[in-house]
Short mmCIF file of C-alpha atoms and ligand atoms in Angstrom, two decimals:
data_model
loop_
_atom_site.label_atom_id
_atom_site.label_comp_id
_atom_site.label_asym_id
_atom_site.label_seq_id
_atom_site.Cartn_x
_atom_site.Cartn_y
_atom_site.Cartn_z
CA MET A 1 46.87 4.19 42.85
CA LYS A 2 45.90 0.91 44.55
CA ILE A 3 45.15 0.80 48.27
CA CYS A 4 44.62 -2.29 50.38
CA VAL A 5 42.76 -1.68 53.68
CA LEU A 6 42.99 -4.56 56.17
CA GLY A 7 40.22 -4.87 58.78
CA ILE A 8 36.88 -3.65 57.43
CA GLY A 9 35.31 -2.74 60.78
CA PHE A 10 34.26 0.51 62.47
CA ILE A 11 37.41 2.26 61.16
CA GLY A 12 38.44 0.29 58.08
CA LEU A 13 35.06 0.27 56.33
CA PRO A 14 34.50 4.06 56.27
CA THR A 15 38.19 4.54 55.41
CA ALA A 16 37.95 2.14 52.45
CA CYS A 17 34.68 3.70 51.24
CA LEU A 18 36.02 7.23 51.52
CA LEU A 19 39.21 6.38 49.65
CA ALA A 20 37.21 4.70 46.88
CA SER A 21 34.92 7.72 46.68
CA VAL A 22 37.86 10.06 46.08
CA GLY A 23 39.10 7.92 43.20
CA PHE A 24 41.53 5.34 44.62
CA HIS A 25 41.23 1.66 43.66
CA VAL A 26 40.59 0.03 47.01
CA LEU A 27 40.76 -3.59 48.08
CA GLY A 28 39.06 -3.99 51.46
CA VAL A 29 40.26 -7.13 53.23
CA ASP A 30 38.62 -8.81 56.19
CA ILE A 31 39.01 -12.36 57.53
CA ASN A 32 35.27 -12.49 58.27
CA GLU A 33 33.87 -13.74 54.95
CA ASP A 34 30.29 -13.96 56.13
CA TYR A 35 30.39 -10.30 57.18
CA LEU A 36 31.90 -9.25 53.83
CA ASN A 37 29.16 -11.12 51.97
CA LYS A 38 26.53 -9.33 54.05
CA LEU A 39 28.16 -5.99 53.28
CA LYS A 40 28.24 -6.79 49.56
CA SER A 41 24.60 -7.88 49.50
CA LYS A 42 23.58 -4.89 51.68
CA LYS A 43 22.21 -7.19 54.38
CA ILE A 44 23.80 -5.05 57.10
CA LYS A 45 22.24 -1.71 57.94
CA LEU A 46 25.23 0.38 59.01
CA LYS A 47 24.55 2.88 61.79
CA GLU A 48 27.36 5.26 60.80
CA LYS A 49 26.04 8.48 59.28
CA ASN A 50 25.98 8.41 55.40
CA LEU A 51 27.97 5.15 55.28
CA ASN A 52 25.27 2.96 53.68
CA GLU A 53 25.05 5.35 50.74
CA LEU A 54 28.82 5.72 50.43
CA LEU A 55 29.34 1.92 50.56
CA ASP A 56 26.77 1.50 47.80
CA LYS A 57 28.54 4.01 45.60
CA ALA A 58 32.00 2.65 46.42
CA LEU A 59 31.00 -0.93 45.56
CA ASN A 60 29.68 0.28 42.24
CA LYS A 61 32.91 2.19 41.66
CA THR A 62 36.40 1.11 42.76
CA LEU A 63 35.92 -0.79 46.03
CA ILE A 64 36.39 -4.56 46.08
CA LEU A 65 35.90 -6.59 49.26
CA ASP A 66 37.80 -9.84 49.75
CA THR A 67 39.25 -12.11 52.41
CA LYS A 68 42.81 -12.03 51.03
CA PRO A 69 45.14 -9.10 50.36
CA ASN A 70 46.85 -8.50 47.04
CA LYS A 71 49.49 -6.22 45.55
CA ALA A 72 48.91 -2.54 46.28
CA ASP A 73 50.78 0.75 46.48
CA ILE A 74 49.57 1.46 50.00
CA PHE A 75 48.53 -0.95 52.78
CA ILE A 76 46.47 0.48 55.65
CA ILE A 77 46.07 -1.69 58.75
CA CYS A 78 42.85 -1.20 60.74
CA THR A 79 42.64 -4.56 62.56
CA PRO A 80 41.55 -4.77 66.21
CA THR A 81 43.99 -4.49 69.10
CA PRO A 82 42.00 -5.72 72.11
CA LEU A 83 43.24 -6.50 75.61
CA ASP A 84 44.10 -10.03 76.69
CA LYS A 85 42.88 -11.55 79.97
CA ASP A 86 45.68 -9.75 81.90
CA ASN A 87 44.77 -6.34 80.46
CA SER A 88 47.81 -6.34 78.18
CA PRO A 89 47.49 -5.50 74.48
CA ASP A 90 46.77 -8.48 72.26
CA LEU A 91 48.61 -7.81 68.99
CA THR A 92 47.63 -11.10 67.31
CA TYR A 93 45.30 -9.55 64.71
CA LEU A 94 47.79 -6.82 63.86
CA ILE A 95 50.64 -9.27 63.39
CA GLU A 96 48.48 -11.64 61.34
CA ALA A 97 47.48 -8.72 59.10
CA ILE A 98 51.11 -7.69 58.62
CA ASN A 99 52.13 -11.30 57.90
CA SER A 100 49.34 -11.55 55.32
CA ILE A 101 50.68 -8.63 53.25
CA LEU A 102 54.37 -9.62 53.34
CA PRO A 103 54.14 -11.87 50.21
CA TYR A 104 52.72 -8.93 48.21
CA LEU A 105 55.20 -6.22 49.26
CA GLU A 106 57.19 -4.46 46.56
CA LYS A 107 59.70 -1.62 46.42
CA GLY A 108 57.99 1.74 46.75
CA ASN A 109 55.09 0.44 48.88
CA ILE A 110 53.75 2.35 51.87
CA ILE A 111 52.49 0.62 55.03
CA ILE A 112 50.33 2.63 57.43
CA ILE A 113 49.23 1.33 60.84
CA GLU A 114 46.02 2.99 62.04
CA SER A 115 45.20 0.43 64.77
CA THR A 116 45.91 1.66 68.29
CA ILE A 117 49.16 0.09 69.49
CA PRO A 118 51.63 0.30 72.41
CA PRO A 119 54.71 2.53 72.03
CA LYS A 120 57.55 1.01 69.99
CA THR A 121 55.32 -1.58 68.25
CA THR A 122 55.90 -0.04 64.79
CA ARG A 123 59.67 0.09 65.06
CA GLU A 124 60.40 -2.98 67.18
CA ILE A 125 57.75 -5.48 66.02
CA ILE A 126 56.59 -4.47 62.54
CA LYS A 127 59.70 -2.92 60.99
CA PRO A 128 61.91 -6.05 61.47
CA LYS A 129 59.33 -8.19 59.65
CA ILE A 130 59.64 -5.99 56.57
CA GLU A 131 63.42 -5.72 56.83
CA ASP A 132 63.65 -9.52 57.02
CA LEU A 133 62.42 -9.53 53.42
CA GLY A 134 65.43 -7.43 52.41
CA PHE A 135 63.65 -4.07 52.17
CA LYS A 136 65.24 -0.98 53.72
CA ILE A 137 62.65 1.08 55.57
CA GLY A 138 62.64 4.67 54.35
CA ARG A 139 64.27 3.75 51.03
CA ASP A 140 62.39 0.69 49.65
CA VAL A 141 59.29 0.54 51.83
CA TYR A 142 57.78 3.40 53.83
CA LEU A 143 56.32 2.57 57.25
CA ALA A 144 54.39 4.88 59.57
CA TYR A 145 51.97 4.83 62.48
CA CYS A 146 49.01 7.19 61.96
CA PRO A 147 46.52 7.04 64.82
CA GLU A 148 42.82 7.27 64.10
CA ARG A 149 40.91 9.79 66.23
CA VAL A 150 37.44 9.66 64.72
CA LEU A 151 34.22 9.79 66.70
CA PRO A 152 31.83 6.94 65.86
CA GLY A 153 28.69 8.50 64.43
CA ASN A 154 30.66 11.22 62.66
CA ILE A 155 33.46 9.17 61.14
CA LEU A 156 33.13 10.16 57.49
CA TYR A 157 33.28 13.85 58.34
CA GLU A 158 36.15 13.43 60.80
CA LEU A 159 38.25 11.27 58.45
CA ILE A 160 38.53 14.36 56.27
CA HIS A 161 38.48 17.18 58.80
CA ASN A 162 40.42 15.91 61.85
CA ASN A 163 44.04 16.86 62.36
CA ARG A 164 46.39 13.96 61.61
CA ILE A 165 49.59 12.78 63.25
CA ILE A 166 52.00 10.85 61.06
CA GLY A 167 54.71 8.95 62.87
CA GLY A 168 57.19 7.71 60.32
CA CYS A 169 59.98 5.22 61.03
CA THR A 170 62.21 7.69 59.16
CA GLU A 171 61.69 11.24 57.91
CA ASN A 172 61.30 9.89 54.41
CA CYS A 173 58.50 7.58 55.63
CA SER A 174 56.68 10.54 57.20
CA LYS A 175 57.08 12.58 54.01
CA MET A 176 55.71 9.83 51.76
CA VAL A 177 52.76 9.08 54.04
CA LYS A 178 51.98 12.78 54.44
CA SER A 179 51.74 13.18 50.68
CA PHE A 180 49.11 10.41 50.68
CA TYR A 181 46.92 11.87 53.46
CA GLU A 182 47.18 15.32 51.86
CA LYS A 183 45.10 13.97 49.00
CA PHE A 184 41.94 13.80 51.14
CA VAL A 185 42.57 15.27 54.63
CA GLU A 186 41.56 18.90 55.20
CA GLY A 187 42.76 19.11 58.82
CA GLU A 188 46.35 19.89 59.82
CA ILE A 189 48.89 17.12 59.18
CA HIS A 190 51.77 16.88 61.65
CA THR A 191 54.74 14.61 61.13
CA THR A 192 56.79 13.07 63.93
CA THR A 193 58.41 9.77 64.93
CA ALA A 194 56.52 6.49 65.19
CA GLU A 195 57.04 6.33 68.98
CA ILE A 196 55.68 9.83 69.55
CA ALA A 197 52.64 9.19 67.37
CA GLU A 198 51.96 5.91 69.24
CA MET A 199 52.23 7.67 72.59
CA VAL A 200 50.13 10.66 71.45
CA LYS A 201 47.16 8.39 70.71
CA LEU A 202 47.39 6.72 74.13
CA VAL A 203 47.89 10.03 75.93
CA GLU A 204 44.76 11.48 74.29
CA ASN A 205 42.49 8.70 75.46
CA SER A 206 44.15 8.35 78.87
CA TYR A 207 43.73 12.10 79.37
CA ARG A 208 40.03 11.81 78.71
CA ASP A 209 39.73 8.80 81.02
CA VAL A 210 41.63 10.58 83.81
CA THR A 211 39.60 13.79 83.60
CA ILE A 212 36.32 11.83 83.60
CA ALA A 213 37.58 9.91 86.66
CA PHE A 214 38.27 13.25 88.35
CA ALA A 215 34.72 14.43 87.56
CA ASN A 216 33.40 11.13 88.95
CA GLU A 217 35.34 11.74 92.19
CA VAL A 218 33.88 15.25 92.36
CA LEU A 219 30.44 13.64 92.01
CA LYS A 220 31.08 11.17 94.83
CA THR A 221 32.49 13.88 97.12
CA CYS A 222 29.56 16.22 96.42
CA ASN A 223 27.21 13.34 97.25
CA GLU A 224 28.99 12.98 100.63
CA LEU A 225 28.64 16.73 101.16
CA ASN A 226 25.02 16.64 100.03
CA ILE A 227 25.56 19.46 97.53
CA ASN A 228 24.66 19.68 93.84
CA PRO A 229 27.56 18.23 91.75
CA TYR A 230 26.18 19.66 88.49
CA GLU A 231 26.38 23.15 89.92
CA VAL A 232 29.90 22.56 91.28
CA ILE A 233 31.20 21.48 87.86
CA PHE A 234 29.27 24.20 86.04
CA LEU A 235 30.69 26.94 88.26
CA ALA A 236 34.22 25.47 88.36
CA ASN A 237 34.18 25.55 84.56
CA LYS A 238 33.56 29.30 84.72
CA HIS A 239 37.27 29.55 85.68
CA PRO A 240 39.17 30.52 82.52
CA ARG A 241 41.58 27.60 82.78
CA VAL A 242 39.31 24.83 84.13
CA ASN A 243 37.40 22.57 81.77
CA LEU A 244 35.97 19.54 83.57
CA PRO A 245 34.04 16.94 81.60
CA ASP A 246 30.70 15.56 82.80
CA PHE A 247 30.62 12.83 85.43
CA GLY A 248 28.54 9.79 84.61
CA ILE A 249 27.59 6.18 85.22
CA GLY A 250 30.97 4.92 83.98
CA VAL A 251 33.19 4.91 80.90
CA GLY A 252 32.49 2.59 77.97
CA GLY A 253 33.05 2.12 74.29
CA HIS A 254 35.95 0.76 72.40
CA CYS A 255 38.77 3.17 73.28
CA LEU A 256 38.75 4.81 76.73
CA PRO A 257 38.40 1.63 78.83
CA ILE A 258 41.12 -0.10 76.77
CA ASP A 259 43.80 2.26 75.49
CA PRO A 260 45.08 3.41 78.93
CA TYR A 261 46.11 -0.20 79.61
CA PHE A 262 48.51 0.02 76.65
CA ILE A 263 50.52 2.37 78.88
CA ILE A 264 49.73 0.80 82.27
CA SER A 265 50.72 -2.74 81.25
CA SER A 266 54.22 -1.71 80.09
CA PHE A 267 54.93 1.21 82.42
CA PRO A 268 53.07 0.53 85.69
CA LYS A 269 55.48 2.61 87.81
CA THR A 270 54.96 5.79 85.80
CA SER A 271 51.25 5.43 85.16
CA LYS A 272 49.77 5.32 88.66
CA LEU A 273 47.34 8.16 87.99
CA ILE A 274 46.11 6.52 84.78
CA SER A 275 45.72 3.22 86.60
CA THR A 276 43.76 4.80 89.47
CA ALA A 277 41.53 6.64 86.99
CA ARG A 278 40.69 3.32 85.32
CA LYS A 279 39.71 1.88 88.70
CA ILE A 280 37.54 4.89 89.56
CA ASN A 281 35.71 4.75 86.24
CA ASP A 282 35.29 0.99 86.52
CA SER A 283 33.80 1.45 89.99
CA MET A 284 30.97 3.66 88.75
CA PRO A 285 28.37 1.03 87.70
CA ARG A 286 28.48 -0.56 91.20
CA PHE A 287 28.32 2.89 92.80
CA ILE A 288 25.24 3.68 90.70
CA VAL A 289 23.61 0.33 91.58
CA SER A 290 24.05 1.10 95.29
CA LYS A 291 22.22 4.40 94.74
CA ILE A 292 19.44 2.68 92.81
CA GLU A 293 18.99 -0.03 95.42
CA LYS A 294 18.19 2.52 98.14
CA PHE A 295 15.02 3.30 96.19
CA LEU A 296 14.14 -0.21 95.10
CA ALA A 297 13.65 -1.16 98.76
CA ARG A 298 10.46 0.93 98.69
CA LYS A 299 8.54 -1.75 96.76
CA ASP A 300 8.18 -5.48 97.19
CA ASN A 301 9.43 -7.31 94.07
CA PRO A 302 10.15 -4.10 92.17
CA LYS A 303 9.69 -4.20 88.41
CA ILE A 304 12.51 -2.21 86.86
CA GLY A 305 12.42 -0.63 83.43
CA ILE A 306 15.75 0.67 82.12
CA TRP A 307 15.97 3.27 79.37
CA GLY A 308 19.26 3.22 77.49
CA LEU A 309 21.72 0.37 77.08
CA SER A 310 24.45 1.82 74.84
CA TYR A 311 27.71 3.16 76.27
CA LYS A 312 26.73 6.76 75.58
CA LYS A 313 23.90 8.79 74.10
CA ASN A 314 22.82 8.52 70.47
CA THR A 315 24.87 5.42 69.64
CA SER A 316 23.94 1.77 69.17
CA ASP A 317 27.37 0.69 70.48
CA ILE A 318 27.18 -1.41 73.66
CA ARG A 319 30.86 -2.37 73.85
CA ASN A 320 31.99 -2.04 77.50
CA SER A 321 28.76 -0.18 78.19
CA PRO A 322 28.40 0.82 81.87
CA SER A 323 24.65 0.74 81.35
CA LEU A 324 24.86 -2.91 80.31
CA GLU A 325 26.99 -3.60 83.36
CA ILE A 326 24.40 -1.98 85.63
CA VAL A 327 21.73 -4.19 84.06
CA ASN A 328 23.90 -7.27 84.59
CA ILE A 329 24.60 -6.40 88.23
CA LEU A 330 20.89 -5.80 88.95
CA GLN A 331 19.93 -9.06 87.23
CA ALA A 332 22.63 -10.98 89.12
CA LYS A 333 21.12 -9.62 92.33
CA GLY A 334 17.82 -11.16 91.27
CA TYR A 335 15.92 -8.03 90.23
CA ASN A 336 13.31 -8.16 87.50
CA VAL A 337 14.86 -5.86 84.86
CA LYS A 338 13.47 -4.98 81.44
CA ILE A 339 15.23 -2.74 78.95
CA TYR A 340 14.24 -0.25 76.31
CA ASP A 341 16.76 1.19 73.89
CA PRO A 342 15.50 2.26 70.47
CA LEU A 343 19.04 2.28 69.00
CA VAL A 344 20.39 -1.05 70.22
CA GLU A 345 19.47 -4.21 68.40
CA GLY A 346 20.75 -7.63 67.44
CA ILE A 347 21.91 -8.87 70.82
CA ASN A 348 20.48 -11.28 73.32
CA TYR A 349 18.27 -8.68 74.87
CA ASP A 350 14.84 -9.47 73.55
CA LYS A 351 13.54 -6.78 75.89
CA ILE A 352 14.76 -3.92 73.78
CA LYS A 353 11.25 -2.84 72.71
CA PHE A 354 9.37 -0.19 74.61
CA GLU A 355 6.48 -2.57 75.39
CA SER A 356 8.79 -4.58 77.65
CA VAL A 357 9.15 -1.73 80.15
CA MET A 358 5.51 -0.60 80.20
CA ALA A 359 4.59 -2.42 83.39
CA SER A 360 7.63 -1.21 85.37
CA ASN A 361 7.17 0.54 88.69
CA PHE A 362 10.67 2.05 88.51
CA LEU A 363 11.92 3.77 85.36
CA ILE A 364 15.70 4.12 85.48
CA ILE A 365 17.12 6.46 82.85
CA LEU A 366 20.74 5.54 82.20
CA VAL A 367 21.30 7.11 78.77
CA ASP A 368 19.69 10.31 77.50
CA HIS A 369 19.35 9.47 73.80
CA ASP A 370 17.79 12.31 71.82
CA GLU A 371 14.99 9.82 71.09
CA PHE A 372 14.03 9.94 74.76
CA ILE A 373 13.92 13.69 75.07
CA LYS A 374 11.76 14.34 72.06
CA GLU A 375 8.03 14.90 72.38
CA ASP A 376 7.56 11.13 72.73
CA PHE A 377 8.97 11.18 76.24
CA LYS A 378 5.75 12.28 77.91
CA GLU A 379 3.71 10.10 75.60
CA LEU A 380 5.79 7.04 76.39
CA LEU A 381 5.70 7.87 80.05
CA SER A 382 1.91 8.12 79.97
CA LEU A 383 1.79 4.56 78.62
CA MET A 384 3.73 3.27 81.59
CA ASP A 385 2.36 2.18 84.92
CA THR A 386 3.11 5.52 86.74
CA PRO A 387 6.68 4.57 87.51
CA ILE A 388 8.97 6.30 89.97
CA ILE A 389 11.67 7.85 87.78
CA LEU A 390 15.27 7.38 88.87
CA ASP A 391 17.36 9.57 86.59
CA LEU A 392 21.13 9.30 86.10
CA THR A 393 21.27 11.71 83.16
CA ASN A 394 19.84 15.00 84.44
CA ILE A 395 17.07 14.64 81.87
CA THR A 396 15.01 17.43 83.42
CA GLU A 397 17.60 19.89 82.08
CA LYS A 398 16.25 19.04 78.65
CA ILE A 399 12.55 18.33 79.23
CA THR A 400 9.82 19.29 81.68
CA LEU A 401 8.20 16.34 83.35
CA PRO A 402 4.47 16.12 84.04
CA GLU A 403 3.74 17.46 87.53
CA ASP A 404 2.32 14.26 88.97
CA VAL A 405 5.48 12.23 88.28
CA GLU A 406 7.62 11.04 91.21
CA TYR A 407 11.14 11.91 90.06
CA TYR A 408 14.60 11.63 91.63
CA ASN A 409 17.91 12.72 90.14
CA LEU A 410 20.19 10.13 91.73
CA MET A 411 23.35 12.04 90.84
CA LYS A 412 22.35 14.87 93.18
CA SER A 413 22.32 12.81 96.38
N1 NAD B 1 36.25 2.19 66.76
C1 NAD B 1 36.79 3.35 67.05
O1 NAD B 1 36.10 4.30 67.36
C2 NAD B 1 38.30 3.56 66.99
C3 NAD B 1 38.80 4.87 67.06
C4 NAD B 1 40.18 5.04 66.96
C5 NAD B 1 41.02 3.94 66.82
N2 NAD B 1 40.50 2.67 66.77
C6 NAD B 1 41.42 1.55 66.61
O2 NAD B 1 41.29 1.04 65.28
C7 NAD B 1 41.49 -0.39 65.28
C8 NAD B 1 40.30 -1.06 64.63
O3 NAD B 1 39.16 -0.82 65.44
P1 NAD B 1 37.69 -1.10 64.91
O4 NAD B 1 36.77 -0.51 65.93
O5 NAD B 1 37.55 -0.72 63.49
O6 NAD B 1 37.66 -2.71 65.02
P2 NAD B 1 36.51 -3.69 64.50
O7 NAD B 1 36.52 -4.83 65.42
O8 NAD B 1 35.25 -2.92 64.25
O9 NAD B 1 37.04 -4.16 63.06
C9 NAD B 1 38.20 -4.83 62.85
C10 NAD B 1 38.01 -5.80 61.69
O10 NAD B 1 39.29 -6.42 61.43
C11 NAD B 1 39.03 -7.74 60.98
N3 NAD B 1 40.28 -8.52 61.08
C12 NAD B 1 40.84 -9.13 62.14
N4 NAD B 1 42.01 -9.69 61.80
C13 NAD B 1 42.20 -9.42 60.50
C14 NAD B 1 43.25 -9.73 59.58
N5 NAD B 1 44.32 -10.41 59.94
N6 NAD B 1 43.11 -9.30 58.31
C15 NAD B 1 42.02 -8.60 57.91
N7 NAD B 1 41.01 -8.28 58.74
C16 NAD B 1 41.10 -8.69 60.01
C17 NAD B 1 37.90 -8.22 61.87
O11 NAD B 1 37.22 -9.31 61.30
C18 NAD B 1 37.04 -6.95 61.98
O12 NAD B 1 36.02 -6.93 60.99
C19 NAD B 1 41.71 -0.77 66.74
O13 NAD B 1 43.09 -0.83 67.02
C20 NAD B 1 41.09 0.37 67.51
O14 NAD B 1 41.68 0.53 68.79
C21 NAD B 1 39.17 2.48 66.83
#
């Protein structure tokens, strides 16, 4: 069976490699030729667990990478769906990908959309393009939306073990697509309509954004009350039906700050809570900077060392990172900021090495990578110029600091 995966990025690459590894003939298509060449010549060191090895094997087996699609039994679309300047979904890449496969479509083909999309996109935007070629959906060509729910860092495991939602344009579409996923998915597979599957994906990420916003409000209120927000959340979660997430310095990454807008932009009247949650989470970096600045006033020309630039712990991903935003705000205010993040590389921050923060008189911990809480922490600290530690991660829950260190957990006050 031939499979053509379009968009060989965070989602498409592991998907293509996995499918090749279980025996499918896979054509991985991406418009970025330079990137494909680097993948083929192993010039990119992929951060995703086990992916370098799997890509190696897949390229030696049944995976071909190219810039153009070709005939296949199944087409899987994994192209980006970013926001435009008005925070509305930009479907350009998705539509270009669909247009690029139209000349190769044949009776019996399956088309699966895995990119995150607004409700009704599959039926109202994609389906007519296929019908215009004379195919009847559900009889000649099978079309379904199947959201991807993987966690970067654990994608290869989750591609197999996560539960799947298959939203077919017709029942026949769902049935055909289910029989494909059954070949490699070990989680539950649920079939439904395309609209429900589209909405499910957006609801999942909006739910997470809203609950984090609630935790962030709890944090701010506890700060006003001058009580410990960690303890409030910990004890509230002892209730059998309460399960609050952690508060934090903001929400980043590729999904949570974006997907809620796929609902808000089309249904503003019925998504006020989602919209408010977005604003609360977006407000966090500035809120954190105001906390930090209260301490910076203690020194003339403070030298600031930041630990952690990625959007969350143990990832190299800096997309929409609140930590990066905090750095940008501090730099725009004229502060001397240096950064250390052992996982982040390849961007314009030439200060990513530890040496850059050694002379800091404030050490601000924004992300608690495991790297930081290993034995090295005290060693690294001892190399620094006895900084005042401003912690936004509750790092002392995981390590004991040397006694002579001046330490403040900024979340607690
Ligand atoms: N990254 C995640 O964790 C995650 C999780 C769930 C869902 N998603 C969704 O999956 C989709 C893909 O996300 P991603 O993170 O893999 O994106 P990405 O930016 O990492 O990769 C997308 C790739 O598609 C390529 N591309 C663009 N237009 C193309 C076209 N017409 N034909 C072929 N290739 C094309 C780009 O060059 C890029 O390499 C998005 O809709 C995203 O919302 C992502």
